Amino acid sequence: MSQIELNKRQEEILSIVKGNGPITGEQIAERLHLTRATLRPDLAILTMAGYLDARPRVGYFFSGKKTAQAVTDNMMSLRVRDFQSIPVVVEENVSVYDAICQMFLEDVGTLFVVDKNKLLTGVLSRKDLLRTSLGKQDLNKMPVHIMMTRMPNITYCMKNDLLIQAAKKLIDKQIDALPVVLEQANGLEVIGRLTKTNITSAFLSLAENHDI
Ligand code: ADP
């Protein structure tokens, strides 16, 4: 069932039931200085939407369903560092052929390219490598730095960034992965990889404790 926006009184009722349930409609009304009749529509909405359960002769109790606000709060607490994967990097002079092998061996869709100092210089996607393979060049002789997407055009994130910010970058730039980097004096050190799969796991973690 979808989350509905609760009004102030419904939020108040929820918190009373959370703290005091099971509790009768009469007792909730008393606490809010309202009549039972005034509360009836709100109680009906909360029950129908699954926030409250009602048992005859026992009263209302909290069903454990999260409010929309709680779900948003949870989402805003997710950080890149909790969901990032290990990065797979190759050096700039590695051949396109070897990069393709590496992609299969490591079972990743994006490789990051680094220089001799291990600093980020490029990104290689599946389609970058496919496109190059369509040509007539010898893939064993062609270094990846010729065809990679290079700095400063690389979109990246930091481990302490909100996951939601990283998700927005993936969508806005229409890419599958971001390098997670650490800023060094002379460039960016690659310390992780954040992909659409990581975002999907985070999405699933929000539904923890729910049957799916
Ligand atoms: P694919 O090309 O396999 O569909 P992507 O959508 O990730 O994979 O990549 C699309 C293009 O964007 C490619 O040319 C790739 O080099 C580039 N790209 C991928 N990731 C990044 C990134 N983090 N920053 C900048 N460019 C990127």
mmCIF file of C-alpha atoms and ligand atoms in Angstrom:
data_model
loop_
_atom_site.group_PDB
_atom_site.id
_atom_site.type_symbol
_atom_site.label_atom_id
_atom_site.label_comp_id
_atom_site.label_asym_id
_atom_site.label_seq_id
_atom_site.Cartn_x
_atom_site.Cartn_y
_atom_site.Cartn_z
ATOM 1 C CA MET A 1 0.000 0.000 0.000
ATOM 2 C CA SER A 2 1.325 3.440 -0.885
ATOM 3 C CA GLN A 3 2.349 6.003 1.709
ATOM 4 C CA ILE A 4 -0.141 8.811 2.254
ATOM 5 C CA GLU A 5 0.553 12.266 3.593
ATOM 6 C CA LEU A 6 -0.738 12.483 7.155
ATOM 7 C CA ASN A 7 -2.174 15.688 8.588
ATOM 8 C CA LYS A 8 -1.095 17.073 11.943
ATOM 9 C CA ARG A 9 -3.912 15.473 13.901
ATOM 10 C CA GLN A 10 -3.298 12.084 12.304
ATOM 11 C CA GLU A 11 0.401 12.345 13.225
ATOM 12 C CA GLU A 12 -0.659 13.163 16.814
ATOM 13 C CA ILE A 13 -2.975 10.183 16.947
ATOM 14 C CA LEU A 14 -0.190 7.947 15.642
ATOM 15 C CA SER A 15 2.225 9.107 18.306
ATOM 16 C CA ILE A 16 -0.366 8.626 21.071
ATOM 17 C CA VAL A 17 -1.083 5.094 19.889
ATOM 18 C CA LYS A 18 2.635 4.342 19.502
ATOM 19 C CA GLY A 19 3.287 5.386 23.085
ATOM 20 C CA ASN A 20 0.129 4.040 24.725
ATOM 21 C CA GLY A 21 -1.412 1.336 22.560
ATOM 22 C CA PRO A 22 -3.560 -0.599 22.753
ATOM 23 C CA ILE A 23 -5.803 2.355 23.473
ATOM 24 C CA THR A 24 -9.488 2.957 22.768
ATOM 25 C CA GLY A 25 -10.841 5.670 20.491
ATOM 26 C CA GLU A 26 -12.477 7.205 23.534
ATOM 27 C CA GLN A 27 -9.136 7.481 25.357
ATOM 28 C CA ILE A 28 -7.385 8.982 22.304
ATOM 29 C CA ALA A 29 -10.171 11.568 22.011
ATOM 30 C CA GLU A 30 -9.789 12.440 25.687
ATOM 31 C CA ARG A 31 -6.065 13.080 25.318
ATOM 32 C CA LEU A 32 -6.658 15.365 22.339
ATOM 33 C CA HIS A 33 -9.593 17.139 24.019
ATOM 34 C CA LEU A 34 -11.825 16.182 21.129
ATOM 35 C CA THR A 35 -14.946 14.088 20.811
ATOM 36 C CA ARG A 36 -14.828 10.501 19.603
ATOM 37 C CA ALA A 37 -17.032 11.521 16.641
ATOM 38 C CA THR A 38 -14.554 14.194 15.516
ATOM 39 C CA LEU A 39 -11.750 11.636 15.500
ATOM 40 C CA ARG A 40 -13.651 8.934 13.649
ATOM 41 C CA PRO A 41 -12.593 9.951 10.081
ATOM 42 C CA ASP A 42 -8.921 10.231 11.087
ATOM 43 C CA LEU A 43 -8.970 6.846 12.807
ATOM 44 C CA ALA A 44 -10.627 5.342 9.761
ATOM 45 C CA ILE A 45 -7.944 6.739 7.444
ATOM 46 C CA LEU A 46 -5.099 5.563 9.685
ATOM 47 C CA THR A 47 -6.598 2.102 9.899
ATOM 48 C CA MET A 48 -7.350 1.810 6.189
ATOM 49 C CA ALA A 49 -3.881 3.025 5.256
ATOM 50 C CA GLY A 50 -2.382 0.358 7.496
ATOM 51 C CA TYR A 51 -0.753 2.609 10.113
ATOM 52 C CA LEU A 52 -3.048 1.397 12.893
ATOM 53 C CA ASP A 53 -4.666 -1.910 13.620
ATOM 54 C CA ALA A 54 -7.931 -2.014 15.536
ATOM 55 C CA ARG A 55 -9.161 -4.924 17.643
ATOM 56 C CA PRO A 56 -12.681 -5.029 19.021
ATOM 57 C CA ARG A 57 -12.803 -4.547 22.809
ATOM 58 C CA VAL A 58 -9.016 -3.987 22.895
ATOM 59 C CA GLY A 59 -8.503 -0.777 20.961
ATOM 60 C CA TYR A 60 -6.052 0.662 18.500
ATOM 61 C CA PHE A 61 -2.423 -0.320 18.291
ATOM 62 C CA PHE A 62 0.469 0.675 16.077
ATOM 63 C CA SER A 63 1.003 -1.646 13.119
ATOM 64 C CA GLY A 64 4.687 -0.798 12.752
ATOM 65 C CA LYS A 65 4.270 0.847 9.377
ATOM 66 C CA LYS A 66 6.652 3.720 8.798
ATOM 67 C CA THR A 67 5.356 7.204 8.068
ATOM 68 C CA ALA A 68 6.371 8.881 4.807
ATOM 69 C CA GLN A 69 8.564 11.209 6.873
ATOM 70 C CA ALA A 70 10.416 8.284 8.459
ATOM 71 C CA VAL A 71 11.109 6.771 5.045
ATOM 72 C CA THR A 72 12.467 10.097 3.784
ATOM 73 C CA ASP A 73 14.623 10.479 6.911
ATOM 74 C CA ASN A 74 16.052 7.002 6.357
ATOM 75 C CA MET A 75 16.823 7.779 2.744
ATOM 76 C CA MET A 76 18.623 10.988 3.663
ATOM 77 C CA SER A 77 20.847 9.095 6.096
ATOM 78 C CA LEU A 78 22.293 6.739 3.461
ATOM 79 C CA ARG A 79 25.895 7.546 2.528
ATOM 80 C CA VAL A 80 28.031 6.441 -0.425
ATOM 81 C CA ARG A 81 30.544 4.768 1.958
ATOM 82 C CA ASP A 82 27.930 2.254 3.147
ATOM 83 C CA PHE A 83 27.085 0.956 -0.335
ATOM 84 C CA GLN A 84 30.181 1.479 -2.531
ATOM 85 C CA SER A 85 32.000 -1.429 -4.219
ATOM 86 C CA ILE A 86 35.679 -2.125 -4.775
ATOM 87 C CA PRO A 87 37.040 -0.208 -7.795
ATOM 88 C CA VAL A 88 38.674 -1.969 -10.725
ATOM 89 C CA VAL A 89 41.443 0.153 -12.227
ATOM 90 C CA VAL A 90 43.777 -0.180 -15.209
ATOM 91 C CA GLU A 91 46.758 1.911 -16.244
ATOM 92 C CA GLU A 92 46.611 4.309 -19.195
ATOM 93 C CA ASN A 93 48.934 2.261 -21.377
ATOM 94 C CA VAL A 94 47.032 -0.985 -21.001
ATOM 95 C CA SER A 95 45.717 -2.195 -24.372
ATOM 96 C CA VAL A 96 42.022 -2.101 -25.227
ATOM 97 C CA TYR A 97 42.217 -5.901 -25.580
ATOM 98 C CA ASP A 98 43.528 -6.309 -22.020
ATOM 99 C CA ALA A 99 40.940 -3.855 -20.686
ATOM 100 C CA ILE A 100 38.169 -5.959 -22.237
ATOM 101 C CA CYS A 101 39.636 -9.101 -20.613
ATOM 102 C CA GLN A 102 39.842 -7.266 -17.287
ATOM 103 C CA MET A 103 36.192 -6.240 -17.524
ATOM 104 C CA PHE A 104 35.165 -9.883 -17.974
ATOM 105 C CA LEU A 105 37.549 -11.222 -15.337
ATOM 106 C CA GLU A 106 36.447 -8.746 -12.682
ATOM 107 C CA ASP A 107 32.791 -8.879 -13.767
ATOM 108 C CA VAL A 108 32.292 -5.102 -13.798
ATOM 109 C CA GLY A 109 30.743 -2.736 -16.329
ATOM 110 C CA THR A 110 33.061 0.218 -15.791
ATOM 111 C CA LEU A 111 36.844 0.406 -15.424
ATOM 112 C CA PHE A 112 38.671 3.417 -14.055
ATOM 113 C CA VAL A 113 41.959 4.476 -15.595
ATOM 114 C CA VAL A 114 44.847 5.761 -13.468
ATOM 115 C CA ASP A 115 48.297 7.199 -14.150
ATOM 116 C CA LYS A 116 51.636 6.022 -12.736
ATOM 117 C CA ASN A 117 50.848 7.817 -9.467
ATOM 118 C CA LYS A 118 47.557 5.922 -9.191
ATOM 119 C CA LEU A 119 45.567 9.105 -9.788
ATOM 120 C CA LEU A 120 42.335 9.094 -11.796
ATOM 121 C CA THR A 121 42.704 10.040 -15.469
ATOM 122 C CA GLY A 122 39.846 8.244 -17.249
ATOM 123 C CA VAL A 123 36.770 6.030 -17.377
ATOM 124 C CA LEU A 124 36.044 3.077 -19.687
ATOM 125 C CA SER A 125 32.493 1.851 -20.140
ATOM 126 C CA ARG A 126 31.310 -1.312 -21.857
ATOM 127 C CA LYS A 127 30.154 0.616 -24.887
ATOM 128 C CA ASP A 128 33.426 2.577 -25.115
ATOM 129 C CA LEU A 129 35.223 -0.745 -25.531
ATOM 130 C CA LEU A 130 32.578 -2.184 -27.885
ATOM 131 C CA ARG A 131 32.696 0.907 -30.082
ATOM 132 C CA THR A 132 36.468 0.678 -30.359
ATOM 133 C CA SER A 133 36.252 -3.030 -31.163
ATOM 134 C CA LEU A 134 34.071 -2.258 -34.188
ATOM 135 C CA GLY A 135 36.986 -0.492 -35.857
ATOM 136 C CA LYS A 136 39.781 -2.080 -37.837
ATOM 137 C CA GLN A 137 42.556 -1.222 -35.376
ATOM 138 C CA ASP A 138 44.619 -3.856 -33.620
ATOM 139 C CA LEU A 139 43.132 -3.889 -30.095
ATOM 140 C CA ASN A 140 46.390 -5.299 -28.724
ATOM 141 C CA LYS A 141 48.283 -2.253 -29.911
ATOM 142 C CA MET A 142 45.828 0.447 -28.951
ATOM 143 C CA PRO A 143 46.276 1.891 -25.425
ATOM 144 C CA VAL A 144 43.083 2.775 -23.553
ATOM 145 C CA HIS A 145 44.094 6.409 -23.010
ATOM 146 C CA ILE A 146 43.305 7.080 -26.700
ATOM 147 C CA MET A 147 39.611 6.308 -26.365
ATOM 148 C CA MET A 148 38.701 6.691 -22.654
ATOM 149 C CA THR A 149 36.543 9.521 -21.276
ATOM 150 C CA ARG A 150 39.128 11.669 -19.554
ATOM 151 C CA MET A 151 39.589 14.204 -16.797
ATOM 152 C CA PRO A 152 38.331 16.867 -16.256
ATOM 153 C CA ASN A 153 35.117 15.442 -17.748
ATOM 154 C CA ILE A 154 34.729 12.720 -15.152
ATOM 155 C CA THR A 155 31.856 12.812 -12.722
ATOM 156 C CA TYR A 156 32.824 11.462 -9.311
ATOM 157 C CA CYS A 157 31.699 11.368 -5.691
ATOM 158 C CA MET A 158 33.225 11.171 -2.215
ATOM 159 C CA LYS A 159 32.609 8.461 0.375
ATOM 160 C CA ASN A 160 30.817 10.793 2.772
ATOM 161 C CA ASP A 161 28.412 12.147 0.136
ATOM 162 C CA LEU A 162 24.720 11.378 0.502
ATOM 163 C CA LEU A 163 23.769 8.412 -1.650
ATOM 164 C CA ILE A 164 20.884 10.430 -3.035
ATOM 165 C CA GLN A 165 23.354 13.027 -4.431
ATOM 166 C CA ALA A 166 25.329 10.281 -6.148
ATOM 167 C CA ALA A 167 22.095 8.809 -7.551
ATOM 168 C CA LYS A 168 21.225 12.212 -9.013
ATOM 169 C CA LYS A 169 24.623 12.412 -10.744
ATOM 170 C CA LEU A 170 24.130 8.948 -12.289
ATOM 171 C CA ILE A 171 20.738 9.961 -13.643
ATOM 172 C CA ASP A 172 21.622 13.510 -14.745
ATOM 173 C CA LYS A 173 24.744 12.366 -16.628
ATOM 174 C CA GLN A 174 23.174 9.107 -17.874
ATOM 175 C CA ILE A 175 26.082 6.979 -16.713
ATOM 176 C CA ASP A 176 26.307 3.637 -14.895
ATOM 177 C CA ALA A 177 29.092 4.290 -12.394
ATOM 178 C CA LEU A 178 30.956 6.951 -10.444
ATOM 179 C CA PRO A 179 34.464 6.651 -9.081
ATOM 180 C CA VAL A 180 34.550 7.277 -5.335
ATOM 181 C CA VAL A 181 37.609 9.453 -4.823
ATOM 182 C CA LEU A 182 39.815 10.942 -2.157
ATOM 183 C CA GLU A 183 41.240 14.376 -2.944
ATOM 184 C CA GLN A 184 45.059 14.389 -2.917
ATOM 185 C CA ALA A 185 47.377 17.364 -3.442
ATOM 186 C CA ASN A 186 48.031 16.440 -7.094
ATOM 187 C CA GLY A 187 44.806 14.732 -8.143
ATOM 188 C CA LEU A 188 42.103 12.226 -7.248
ATOM 189 C CA GLU A 189 42.836 8.846 -5.724
ATOM 190 C CA VAL A 190 40.250 6.181 -6.616
ATOM 191 C CA ILE A 191 39.018 4.413 -3.485
ATOM 192 C CA GLY A 192 35.690 2.977 -4.609
ATOM 193 C CA ARG A 193 33.088 2.447 -7.282
ATOM 194 C CA LEU A 194 29.451 3.449 -7.012
ATOM 195 C CA THR A 195 27.083 1.887 -9.530
ATOM 196 C CA LYS A 196 23.393 1.685 -10.266
ATOM 197 C CA THR A 197 23.475 -1.741 -8.608
ATOM 198 C CA ASN A 198 24.657 -0.142 -5.358
ATOM 199 C CA ILE A 199 21.736 2.277 -5.559
ATOM 200 C CA THR A 200 19.374 -0.668 -6.072
ATOM 201 C CA SER A 201 20.740 -2.381 -2.931
ATOM 202 C CA ALA A 202 20.253 0.824 -0.978
ATOM 203 C CA PHE A 203 16.682 1.038 -2.252
ATOM 204 C CA LEU A 204 16.103 -2.523 -1.061
ATOM 205 C CA SER A 205 17.615 -1.756 2.352
ATOM 206 C CA LEU A 206 14.863 0.819 2.894
ATOM 207 C CA ALA A 207 12.348 -2.015 2.752
ATOM 208 C CA GLU A 208 14.205 -4.098 5.373
ATOM 209 C CA ASN A 209 11.944 -5.971 7.780
ATOM 210 C CA HIS A 210 9.148 -5.974 5.238
ATOM 211 C CA ASP A 211 8.052 -9.097 3.399
ATOM 212 C CA ILE A 212 8.679 -8.831 -0.312
HETATM 213 P P1 ADP B 1 27.776 2.454 -21.515
HETATM 214 O O1 ADP B 1 28.605 3.353 -22.417
HETATM 215 O O2 ADP B 1 28.274 1.046 -21.495
HETATM 216 O O3 ADP B 1 26.294 2.568 -21.743
HETATM 217 P P2 ADP B 1 27.803 4.427 -19.377
HETATM 218 O O4 ADP B 1 26.390 4.868 -19.610
HETATM 219 O O5 ADP B 1 28.293 4.348 -17.978
HETATM 220 O O6 ADP B 1 28.050 3.001 -20.003
HETATM 221 O O7 ADP B 1 28.778 5.403 -20.170
HETATM 222 C C1 ADP B 1 28.360 6.302 -21.166
HETATM 223 C C2 ADP B 1 29.549 7.213 -21.539
HETATM 224 O O8 ADP B 1 29.867 8.042 -20.418
HETATM 225 C C3 ADP B 1 30.816 6.461 -21.896
HETATM 226 O O9 ADP B 1 31.465 7.088 -22.982
HETATM 227 C C4 ADP B 1 31.674 6.539 -20.636
HETATM 228 O O10 ADP B 1 33.068 6.618 -20.904
HETATM 229 C C5 ADP B 1 31.200 7.825 -20.009
HETATM 230 N N1 ADP B 1 31.215 7.736 -18.527
HETATM 231 C C6 ADP B 1 30.924 6.665 -17.771
HETATM 232 N N2 ADP B 1 31.064 6.944 -16.454
HETATM 233 C C7 ADP B 1 31.460 8.233 -16.382
HETATM 234 C C8 ADP B 1 31.782 9.124 -15.310
HETATM 235 N N3 ADP B 1 31.722 8.747 -14.029
HETATM 236 N N4 ADP B 1 32.147 10.399 -15.619
HETATM 237 C C9 ADP B 1 32.213 10.798 -16.912
HETATM 238 N N5 ADP B 1 31.925 10.012 -17.959
HETATM 239 C C10 ADP B 1 31.566 8.741 -17.714
#
